Structures are given as structure tokens and as C-alpha cells.
Amino acid sequence: MAQHPQITIQLVPIAAGSAAGMMSAFALARLRDGSEVVSADSVLSGQVTGDHEAVAALKRRYDTIRADAQPKRVTQQAIEDAIRKWTR
């Protein structure tokens, strides 16, 4: 999956201290009409909204996570190393 051209996996090191995305899963989407929506999930429920403030807040959260993430090649090497370690 990590080698799919439309999928990017990046690890966020614990040492980065980035807890910005650890409280819930979320997805940002731009619709055909150009509007943006966010889907956010918690343990108990999920919510989809096009509220501009909510979308902007989650875009900032995404930017924080992305800034703390390892580059794609570093992540891919870490995944390959873990696979080798756990499949011996």
C-alpha cells in the first residue's frame, strides 16, 4: 500500500510530541463544486461538516502533523525494517 502512487504514509515520531491528530481520525475533502468538508470520527460517533471554521481548524491540525512527520522514504525504510524484524 505504501508504494501506491496515490497513497502517502508518513510516520510521526513519538519524540516529535505531536498529539494534534491523536485524539480522533479525520479526513479532509474538496468536492466537485470546490467546497471543502471534513469528516471527523470519535469513539462514539462521526460527523461531517462544511463549516468553514471547522475545516480551517482541521487543516491547521493536518499541517502540524505533516510538519512533524518523517519523509516518505524514511517512513518506507522504517516499515521495511519492522517487517524484517517481525517476520524472522
PDB file of N, CA and C in Angstrom:
ATOM      1  N   MET A   1       0.812  -1.179   0.000  1.00  0.00           N
ATOM      2  CA  MET A   1       0.000   0.000   0.000  1.00  0.00           C
ATOM      3  C   MET A   1       0.868   1.261   0.000  1.00  0.00           C
ATOM      4  N   ALA A   2       1.963   1.226   0.698  1.00  0.00           N
ATOM      5  CA  ALA A   2       2.838   2.400   0.792  1.00  0.00           C
ATOM      6  C   ALA A   2       3.446   2.765  -0.560  1.00  0.00           C
ATOM      7  N   GLN A   3       3.430   1.831  -1.505  1.00  0.00           N
ATOM      8  CA  GLN A   3       4.015   2.114  -2.809  1.00  0.00           C
ATOM      9  C   GLN A   3       2.976   2.526  -3.848  1.00  0.00           C
ATOM     10  N   HIS A   4       1.722   2.615  -3.452  1.00  0.00           N
ATOM     11  CA  HIS A   4       0.661   3.066  -4.353  1.00  0.00           C
ATOM     12  C   HIS A   4       0.894   4.548  -4.667  1.00  0.00           C
ATOM     13  N   PRO A   5       0.794   4.962  -5.932  1.00  0.00           N
ATOM     14  CA  PRO A   5       1.115   6.349  -6.290  1.00  0.00           C
ATOM     15  C   PRO A   5       0.181   7.400  -5.680  1.00  0.00           C
ATOM     16  N   GLN A   6      -1.002   7.002  -5.251  1.00  0.00           N
ATOM     17  CA  GLN A   6      -1.937   7.976  -4.685  1.00  0.00           C
ATOM     18  C   GLN A   6      -2.069   7.860  -3.165  1.00  0.00           C
ATOM     19  N   ILE A   7      -1.178   7.094  -2.546  1.00  0.00           N
ATOM     20  CA  ILE A   7      -1.199   6.929  -1.091  1.00  0.00           C
ATOM     21  C   ILE A   7       0.158   7.325  -0.535  1.00  0.00           C
ATOM     22  N   THR A   8       0.159   8.167   0.469  1.00  0.00           N
ATOM     23  CA  THR A   8       1.393   8.544   1.148  1.00  0.00           C
ATOM     24  C   THR A   8       1.255   8.188   2.616  1.00  0.00           C
ATOM     25  N   ILE A   9       2.189   7.403   3.117  1.00  0.00           N
ATOM     26  CA  ILE A   9       2.223   7.048   4.533  1.00  0.00           C
ATOM     27  C   ILE A   9       3.450   7.714   5.128  1.00  0.00           C
ATOM     28  N   GLN A  10       3.260   8.437   6.211  1.00  0.00           N
ATOM     29  CA  GLN A  10       4.374   9.083   6.895  1.00  0.00           C
ATOM     30  C   GLN A  10       4.231   8.840   8.391  1.00  0.00           C
ATOM     31  N   LEU A  11       5.299   8.358   9.009  1.00  0.00           N
ATOM     32  CA  LEU A  11       5.303   8.140  10.450  1.00  0.00           C
ATOM     33  C   LEU A  11       5.570   9.448  11.177  1.00  0.00           C
ATOM     34  N   VAL A  12       4.921   9.603  12.311  1.00  0.00           N
ATOM     35  CA  VAL A  12       5.175  10.754  13.177  1.00  0.00           C
ATOM     36  C   VAL A  12       5.880  10.210  14.415  1.00  0.00           C
ATOM     37  N   PRO A  13       7.147  10.579  14.618  1.00  0.00           N
ATOM     38  CA  PRO A  13       7.892  10.061  15.763  1.00  0.00           C
ATOM     39  C   PRO A  13       7.264  10.500  17.089  1.00  0.00           C
ATOM     40  N   ILE A  14       7.297   9.617  18.062  1.00  0.00           N
ATOM     41  CA  ILE A  14       6.803   9.954  19.396  1.00  0.00           C
ATOM     42  C   ILE A  14       7.549  11.169  19.933  1.00  0.00           C
ATOM     43  N   ALA A  15       8.840  11.240  19.656  1.00  0.00           N
ATOM     44  CA  ALA A  15       9.667  12.345  20.149  1.00  0.00           C
ATOM     45  C   ALA A  15       9.223  13.703  19.601  1.00  0.00           C
ATOM     46  N   ALA A  16       8.475  13.706  18.498  1.00  0.00           N
ATOM     47  CA  ALA A  16       8.007  14.972  17.926  1.00  0.00           C
ATOM     48  C   ALA A  16       6.995  15.650  18.839  1.00  0.00           C
ATOM     49  N   GLY A  17       6.355  14.848  19.688  1.00  0.00           N
ATOM     50  CA  GLY A  17       5.389  15.406  20.621  1.00  0.00           C
ATOM     51  C   GLY A  17       4.121  15.908  19.962  1.00  0.00           C
ATOM     52  N   SER A  18       3.893  15.520  18.729  1.00  0.00           N
ATOM     53  CA  SER A  18       2.709  15.983  18.005  1.00  0.00           C
ATOM     54  C   SER A  18       1.516  15.117  18.357  1.00  0.00           C
ATOM     55  N   ALA A  19       0.682  15.625  19.230  1.00  0.00           N
ATOM     56  CA  ALA A  19      -0.540  14.914  19.586  1.00  0.00           C
ATOM     57  C   ALA A  19      -1.734  15.503  18.848  1.00  0.00           C
ATOM     58  N   ALA A  20      -1.463  16.362  17.874  1.00  0.00           N
ATOM     59  CA  ALA A  20      -2.533  17.093  17.190  1.00  0.00           C
ATOM     60  C   ALA A  20      -3.560  16.190  16.529  1.00  0.00           C
ATOM     61  N   GLY A  21      -3.152  15.028  16.072  1.00  0.00           N
ATOM     62  CA  GLY A  21      -4.103  14.168  15.383  1.00  0.00           C
ATOM     63  C   GLY A  21      -4.403  12.893  16.112  1.00  0.00           C
ATOM     64  N   MET A  22      -3.980  12.793  17.342  1.00  0.00           N
ATOM     65  CA  MET A  22      -4.107  11.543  18.065  1.00  0.00           C
ATOM     66  C   MET A  22      -5.455  11.365  18.770  1.00  0.00           C
ATOM     67  N   MET A  23      -6.243  12.405  18.852  1.00  0.00           N
ATOM     68  CA  MET A  23      -7.499  12.311  19.590  1.00  0.00           C
ATOM     69  C   MET A  23      -8.620  11.688  18.760  1.00  0.00           C
ATOM     70  N   SER A  24      -8.559  11.805  17.444  1.00  0.00           N
ATOM     71  CA  SER A  24      -9.593  11.233  16.589  1.00  0.00           C
ATOM     72  C   SER A  24      -9.088  11.174  15.153  1.00  0.00           C
ATOM     73  N   ALA A  25      -9.765  10.357  14.369  1.00  0.00           N
ATOM     74  CA  ALA A  25      -9.440  10.279  12.946  1.00  0.00           C
ATOM     75  C   ALA A  25     -10.231  11.358  12.210  1.00  0.00           C
ATOM     76  N   PHE A  26      -9.644  11.888  11.149  1.00  0.00           N
ATOM     77  CA  PHE A  26     -10.379  12.863  10.347  1.00  0.00           C
ATOM     78  C   PHE A  26      -9.916  12.798   8.904  1.00  0.00           C
ATOM     79  N   ALA A  27     -10.784  13.242   8.018  1.00  0.00           N
ATOM     80  CA  ALA A  27     -10.467  13.301   6.594  1.00  0.00           C
ATOM     81  C   ALA A  27     -10.953  14.634   6.046  1.00  0.00           C
ATOM     82  N   LEU A  28     -10.129  15.235   5.230  1.00  0.00           N
ATOM     83  CA  LEU A  28     -10.484  16.486   4.557  1.00  0.00           C
ATOM     84  C   LEU A  28     -10.784  16.168   3.095  1.00  0.00           C
ATOM     85  N   ALA A  29     -11.812  16.795   2.539  1.00  0.00           N
ATOM     86  CA  ALA A  29     -12.151  16.537   1.139  1.00  0.00           C
ATOM     87  C   ALA A  29     -12.585  17.829   0.453  1.00  0.00           C
ATOM     88  N   ARG A  30     -12.208  17.939  -0.813  1.00  0.00           N
ATOM     89  CA  ARG A  30     -12.685  19.051  -1.642  1.00  0.00           C
ATOM     90  C   ARG A  30     -13.678  18.445  -2.631  1.00  0.00           C
ATOM     91  N   LEU A  31     -14.883  18.973  -2.644  1.00  0.00           N
ATOM     92  CA  LEU A  31     -15.938  18.456  -3.500  1.00  0.00           C
ATOM     93  C   LEU A  31     -15.832  19.038  -4.907  1.00  0.00           C
ATOM     94  N   ARG A  32     -16.575  18.461  -5.830  1.00  0.00           N
ATOM     95  CA  ARG A  32     -16.516  18.906  -7.228  1.00  0.00           C
ATOM     96  C   ARG A  32     -16.832  20.384  -7.393  1.00  0.00           C
ATOM     97  N   ASP A  33     -17.698  20.900  -6.537  1.00  0.00           N
ATOM     98  CA  ASP A  33     -18.060  22.316  -6.641  1.00  0.00           C
ATOM     99  C   ASP A  33     -17.032  23.242  -5.994  1.00  0.00           C
ATOM    100  N   GLY A  34     -15.936  22.656  -5.474  1.00  0.00           N
ATOM    101  CA  GLY A  34     -14.869  23.440  -4.866  1.00  0.00           C
ATOM    102  C   GLY A  34     -15.007  23.636  -3.370  1.00  0.00           C
ATOM    103  N   SER A  35     -16.159  23.291  -2.816  1.00  0.00           N
ATOM    104  CA  SER A  35     -16.333  23.432  -1.369  1.00  0.00           C
ATOM    105  C   SER A  35     -15.529  22.349  -0.649  1.00  0.00           C
ATOM    106  N   GLU A  36     -15.191  22.633   0.604  1.00  0.00           N
ATOM    107  CA  GLU A  36     -14.412  21.692   1.401  1.00  0.00           C
ATOM    108  C   GLU A  36     -15.240  21.213   2.581  1.00  0.00           C
ATOM    109  N   VAL A  37     -15.086  19.936   2.903  1.00  0.00           N
ATOM    110  CA  VAL A  37     -15.767  19.346   4.047  1.00  0.00           C
ATOM    111  C   VAL A  37     -14.766  18.542   4.848  1.00  0.00           C
ATOM    112  N   VAL A  38     -15.127  18.285   6.084  1.00  0.00           N
ATOM    113  CA  VAL A  38     -14.304  17.448   6.936  1.00  0.00           C
ATOM    114  C   VAL A  38     -15.191  16.375   7.546  1.00  0.00           C
ATOM    115  N   SER A  39     -14.646  15.182   7.642  1.00  0.00           N
ATOM    116  CA  SER A  39     -15.294  14.078   8.334  1.00  0.00           C
ATOM    117  C   SER A  39     -14.416  13.754   9.532  1.00  0.00           C
ATOM    118  N   ALA A  40     -14.999  13.818  10.725  1.00  0.00           N
ATOM    119  CA  ALA A  40     -14.237  13.551  11.948  1.00  0.00           C
ATOM    120  C   ALA A  40     -14.925  12.437  12.721  1.00  0.00           C
ATOM    121  N   ASP A  41     -14.136  11.476  13.187  1.00  0.00           N
ATOM    122  CA  ASP A  41     -14.658  10.340  13.935  1.00  0.00           C
ATOM    123  C   ASP A  41     -14.137  10.355  15.357  1.00  0.00           C
ATOM    124  N   SER A  42     -14.990   9.950  16.269  1.00  0.00           N
ATOM    125  CA  SER A  42     -14.569   9.735  17.649  1.00  0.00           C
ATOM    126  C   SER A  42     -14.973   8.315  18.026  1.00  0.00           C
ATOM    127  N   VAL A  43     -14.735   7.941  19.241  1.00  0.00           N
ATOM    128  CA  VAL A  43     -15.081   6.592  19.696  1.00  0.00           C
ATOM    129  C   VAL A  43     -16.586   6.360  19.594  1.00  0.00           C
ATOM    130  N   LEU A  44     -17.367   7.377  19.852  1.00  0.00           N
ATOM    131  CA  LEU A  44     -18.816   7.219  19.919  1.00  0.00           C
ATOM    132  C   LEU A  44     -19.579   7.650  18.674  1.00  0.00           C
ATOM    133  N   SER A  45     -18.991   8.501  17.844  1.00  0.00           N
ATOM    134  CA  SER A  45     -19.757   8.996  16.705  1.00  0.00           C
ATOM    135  C   SER A  45     -18.852   9.566  15.622  1.00  0.00           C
ATOM    136  N   GLY A  46     -19.469   9.928  14.520  1.00  0.00           N
ATOM    137  CA  GLY A  46     -18.771  10.592  13.433  1.00  0.00           C
ATOM    138  C   GLY A  46     -19.564  11.813  13.008  1.00  0.00           C
ATOM    139  N   GLN A  47     -18.890  12.750  12.385  1.00  0.00           N
ATOM    140  CA  GLN A  47     -19.557  13.980  11.974  1.00  0.00           C
ATOM    141  C   GLN A  47     -18.945  14.461  10.667  1.00  0.00           C
ATOM    142  N   VAL A  48     -19.791  14.916   9.764  1.00  0.00           N
ATOM    143  CA  VAL A  48     -19.341  15.539   8.523  1.00  0.00           C
ATOM    144  C   VAL A  48     -19.849  16.976   8.536  1.00  0.00           C
ATOM    145  N   THR A  49     -18.964  17.914   8.238  1.00  0.00           N
ATOM    146  CA  THR A  49     -19.364  19.319   8.236  1.00  0.00           C
ATOM    147  C   THR A  49     -18.617  20.095   7.164  1.00  0.00           C
ATOM    148  N   GLY A  50     -19.273  21.105   6.676  1.00  0.00           N
ATOM    149  CA  GLY A  50     -18.652  22.030   5.740  1.00  0.00           C
ATOM    150  C   GLY A  50     -18.404  23.381   6.393  1.00  0.00           C
ATOM    151  N   ASP A  51     -18.587  23.444   7.707  1.00  0.00           N
ATOM    152  CA  ASP A  51     -18.369  24.684   8.449  1.00  0.00           C
ATOM    153  C   ASP A  51     -16.948  25.185   8.207  1.00  0.00           C
ATOM    154  N   HIS A  52     -16.831  26.419   7.741  1.00  0.00           N
ATOM    155  CA  HIS A  52     -15.523  26.970   7.356  1.00  0.00           C
ATOM    156  C   HIS A  52     -14.531  26.980   8.515  1.00  0.00           C
ATOM    157  N   GLU A  53     -14.989  27.307   9.716  1.00  0.00           N
ATOM    158  CA  GLU A  53     -14.087  27.334  10.875  1.00  0.00           C
ATOM    159  C   GLU A  53     -13.598  25.933  11.229  1.00  0.00           C
ATOM    160  N   ALA A  54     -14.484  24.944  11.168  1.00  0.00           N
ATOM    161  CA  ALA A  54     -14.093  23.564  11.468  1.00  0.00           C
ATOM    162  C   ALA A  54     -13.103  23.049  10.429  1.00  0.00           C
ATOM    163  N   VAL A  55     -13.381  23.327   9.158  1.00  0.00           N
ATOM    164  CA  VAL A  55     -12.476  22.900   8.088  1.00  0.00           C
ATOM    165  C   VAL A  55     -11.112  23.562   8.266  1.00  0.00           C
ATOM    166  N   ALA A  56     -11.091  24.851   8.545  1.00  0.00           N
ATOM    167  CA  ALA A  56      -9.822  25.569   8.730  1.00  0.00           C
ATOM    168  C   ALA A  56      -9.044  25.021   9.925  1.00  0.00           C
ATOM    169  N   ALA A  57      -9.735  24.716  11.018  1.00  0.00           N
ATOM    170  CA  ALA A  57      -9.068  24.178  12.211  1.00  0.00           C
ATOM    171  C   ALA A  57      -8.435  22.825  11.920  1.00  0.00           C
ATOM    172  N   LEU A  58      -9.144  21.968  11.195  1.00  0.00           N
ATOM    173  CA  LEU A  58      -8.581  20.652  10.901  1.00  0.00           C
ATOM    174  C   LEU A  58      -7.492  20.722   9.839  1.00  0.00           C
ATOM    175  N   LYS A  59      -7.543  21.692   8.952  1.00  0.00           N
ATOM    176  CA  LYS A  59      -6.439  21.885   8.008  1.00  0.00           C
ATOM    177  C   LYS A  59      -5.174  22.301   8.757  1.00  0.00           C
ATOM    178  N   ARG A  60      -5.332  23.161   9.769  1.00  0.00           N
ATOM    179  CA  ARG A  60      -4.170  23.543  10.588  1.00  0.00           C
ATOM    180  C   ARG A  60      -3.627  22.326  11.341  1.00  0.00           C
ATOM    181  N   ARG A  61      -4.514  21.491  11.860  1.00  0.00           N
ATOM    182  CA  ARG A  61      -4.087  20.281  12.569  1.00  0.00           C
ATOM    183  C   ARG A  61      -3.315  19.368  11.625  1.00  0.00           C
ATOM    184  N   TYR A  62      -3.841  19.188  10.412  1.00  0.00           N
ATOM    185  CA  TYR A  62      -3.168  18.360   9.415  1.00  0.00           C
ATOM    186  C   TYR A  62      -1.779  18.912   9.096  1.00  0.00           C
ATOM    187  N   ASP A  63      -1.671  20.222   8.923  1.00  0.00           N
ATOM    188  CA  ASP A  63      -0.378  20.848   8.632  1.00  0.00           C
ATOM    189  C   ASP A  63       0.624  20.599   9.760  1.00  0.00           C
ATOM    190  N   THR A  64       0.159  20.639  11.012  1.00  0.00           N
ATOM    191  CA  THR A  64       1.032  20.374  12.159  1.00  0.00           C
ATOM    192  C   THR A  64       1.535  18.938  12.136  1.00  0.00           C
ATOM    193  N   ILE A  65       0.632  18.009  11.898  1.00  0.00           N
ATOM    194  CA  ILE A  65       1.019  16.594  11.835  1.00  0.00           C
ATOM    195  C   ILE A  65       2.008  16.378  10.699  1.00  0.00           C
ATOM    196  N   ARG A  66       1.705  16.916   9.545  1.00  0.00           N
ATOM    197  CA  ARG A  66       2.563  16.739   8.369  1.00  0.00           C
ATOM    198  C   ARG A  66       3.951  17.330   8.600  1.00  0.00           C
ATOM    199  N   ALA A  67       4.024  18.469   9.285  1.00  0.00           N
ATOM    200  CA  ALA A  67       5.318  19.102   9.565  1.00  0.00           C
ATOM    201  C   ALA A  67       6.175  18.236  10.478  1.00  0.00           C
ATOM    202  N   ASP A  68       5.547  17.494  11.386  1.00  0.00           N
ATOM    203  CA  ASP A  68       6.276  16.636  12.317  1.00  0.00           C
ATOM    204  C   ASP A  68       6.591  15.253  11.746  1.00  0.00           C
ATOM    205  N   ALA A  69       5.974  14.904  10.625  1.00  0.00           N
ATOM    206  CA  ALA A  69       6.113  13.560  10.063  1.00  0.00           C
ATOM    207  C   ALA A  69       7.472  13.345   9.397  1.00  0.00           C
ATOM    208  N   GLN A  70       7.885  12.092   9.401  1.00  0.00           N
ATOM    209  CA  GLN A  70       9.106  11.692   8.708  1.00  0.00           C
ATOM    210  C   GLN A  70       8.873  11.759   7.196  1.00  0.00           C
ATOM    211  N   PRO A  71       9.919  12.006   6.416  1.00  0.00           N
ATOM    212  CA  PRO A  71       9.772  11.965   4.957  1.00  0.00           C
ATOM    213  C   PRO A  71       9.317  10.575   4.497  1.00  0.00           C
ATOM    214  N   LYS A  72       8.721  10.527   3.330  1.00  0.00           N
ATOM    215  CA  LYS A  72       8.181   9.274   2.793  1.00  0.00           C
ATOM    216  C   LYS A  72       9.231   8.164   2.744  1.00  0.00           C
ATOM    217  N   ARG A  73      10.437   8.480   2.262  1.00  0.00           N
ATOM    218  CA  ARG A  73      11.476   7.438   2.134  1.00  0.00           C
ATOM    219  C   ARG A  73      11.921   6.918   3.498  1.00  0.00           C
ATOM    220  N   VAL A  74      11.978   7.785   4.510  1.00  0.00           N
ATOM    221  CA  VAL A  74      12.358   7.363   5.866  1.00  0.00           C
ATOM    222  C   VAL A  74      11.272   6.457   6.438  1.00  0.00           C
ATOM    223  N   THR A  75      10.018   6.830   6.217  1.00  0.00           N
ATOM    224  CA  THR A  75       8.897   6.016   6.678  1.00  0.00           C
ATOM    225  C   THR A  75       8.917   4.655   6.008  1.00  0.00           C
ATOM    226  N   GLN A  76       9.129   4.628   4.706  1.00  0.00           N
ATOM    227  CA  GLN A  76       9.142   3.363   3.975  1.00  0.00           C
ATOM    228  C   GLN A  76      10.246   2.450   4.499  1.00  0.00           C
ATOM    229  N   GLN A  77      11.421   2.999   4.767  1.00  0.00           N
ATOM    230  CA  GLN A  77      12.523   2.203   5.309  1.00  0.00           C
ATOM    231  C   GLN A  77      12.173   1.673   6.698  1.00  0.00           C
ATOM    232  N   ALA A  78      11.546   2.484   7.529  1.00  0.00           N
ATOM    233  CA  ALA A  78      11.152   2.050   8.876  1.00  0.00           C
ATOM    234  C   ALA A  78      10.134   0.918   8.808  1.00  0.00           C
ATOM    235  N   ILE A  79       9.196   1.004   7.879  1.00  0.00           N
ATOM    236  CA  ILE A  79       8.206  -0.062   7.711  1.00  0.00           C
ATOM    237  C   ILE A  79       8.887  -1.344   7.250  1.00  0.00           C
ATOM    238  N   GLU A  80       9.784  -1.236   6.283  1.00  0.00           N
ATOM    239  CA  GLU A  80      10.505  -2.417   5.801  1.00  0.00           C
ATOM    240  C   GLU A  80      11.348  -3.033   6.907  1.00  0.00           C
ATOM    241  N   ASP A  81      12.005  -2.212   7.719  1.00  0.00           N
ATOM    242  CA  ASP A  81      12.798  -2.714   8.849  1.00  0.00           C
ATOM    243  C   ASP A  81      11.907  -3.448   9.848  1.00  0.00           C
ATOM    244  N   ALA A  82      10.742  -2.899  10.135  1.00  0.00           N
ATOM    245  CA  ALA A  82       9.817  -3.539  11.080  1.00  0.00           C
ATOM    246  C   ALA A  82       9.312  -4.868  10.536  1.00  0.00           C
ATOM    247  N   ILE A  83       9.024  -4.921   9.245  1.00  0.00           N
ATOM    248  CA  ILE A  83       8.577  -6.177   8.634  1.00  0.00           C
ATOM    249  C   ILE A  83       9.657  -7.234   8.774  1.00  0.00           C
ATOM    250  N   ARG A  84      10.904  -6.862   8.469  1.00  0.00           N
ATOM    251  CA  ARG A  84      12.009  -7.823   8.602  1.00  0.00           C
ATOM    252  C   ARG A  84      12.150  -8.293  10.050  1.00  0.00           C
ATOM    253  N   LYS A  85      12.063  -7.366  10.990  1.00  0.00           N
ATOM    254  CA  LYS A  85      12.219  -7.702  12.410  1.00  0.00           C
ATOM    255  C   LYS A  85      11.138  -8.667  12.876  1.00  0.00           C
ATOM    256  N   TRP A  86       9.896  -8.433  12.474  1.00  0.00           N
ATOM    257  CA  TRP A  86       8.782  -9.222  12.988  1.00  0.00           C
ATOM    258  C   TRP A  86       8.487 -10.475  12.175  1.00  0.00           C
ATOM    259  N   THR A  87       9.184 -10.686  11.055  1.00  0.00           N
ATOM    260  CA  THR A  87       8.930 -11.891  10.257  1.00  0.00           C
ATOM    261  C   THR A  87      10.120 -12.838  10.251  1.00  0.00           C
ATOM    262  N   ARG A  88      11.021 -12.650  11.178  1.00  0.00           N
ATOM    263  CA  ARG A  88      12.177 -13.556  11.270  1.00  0.00           C
ATOM    264  C   ARG A  88      11.763 -14.891  11.805  1.00  0.00           C
TER     265      ARG A  88
END
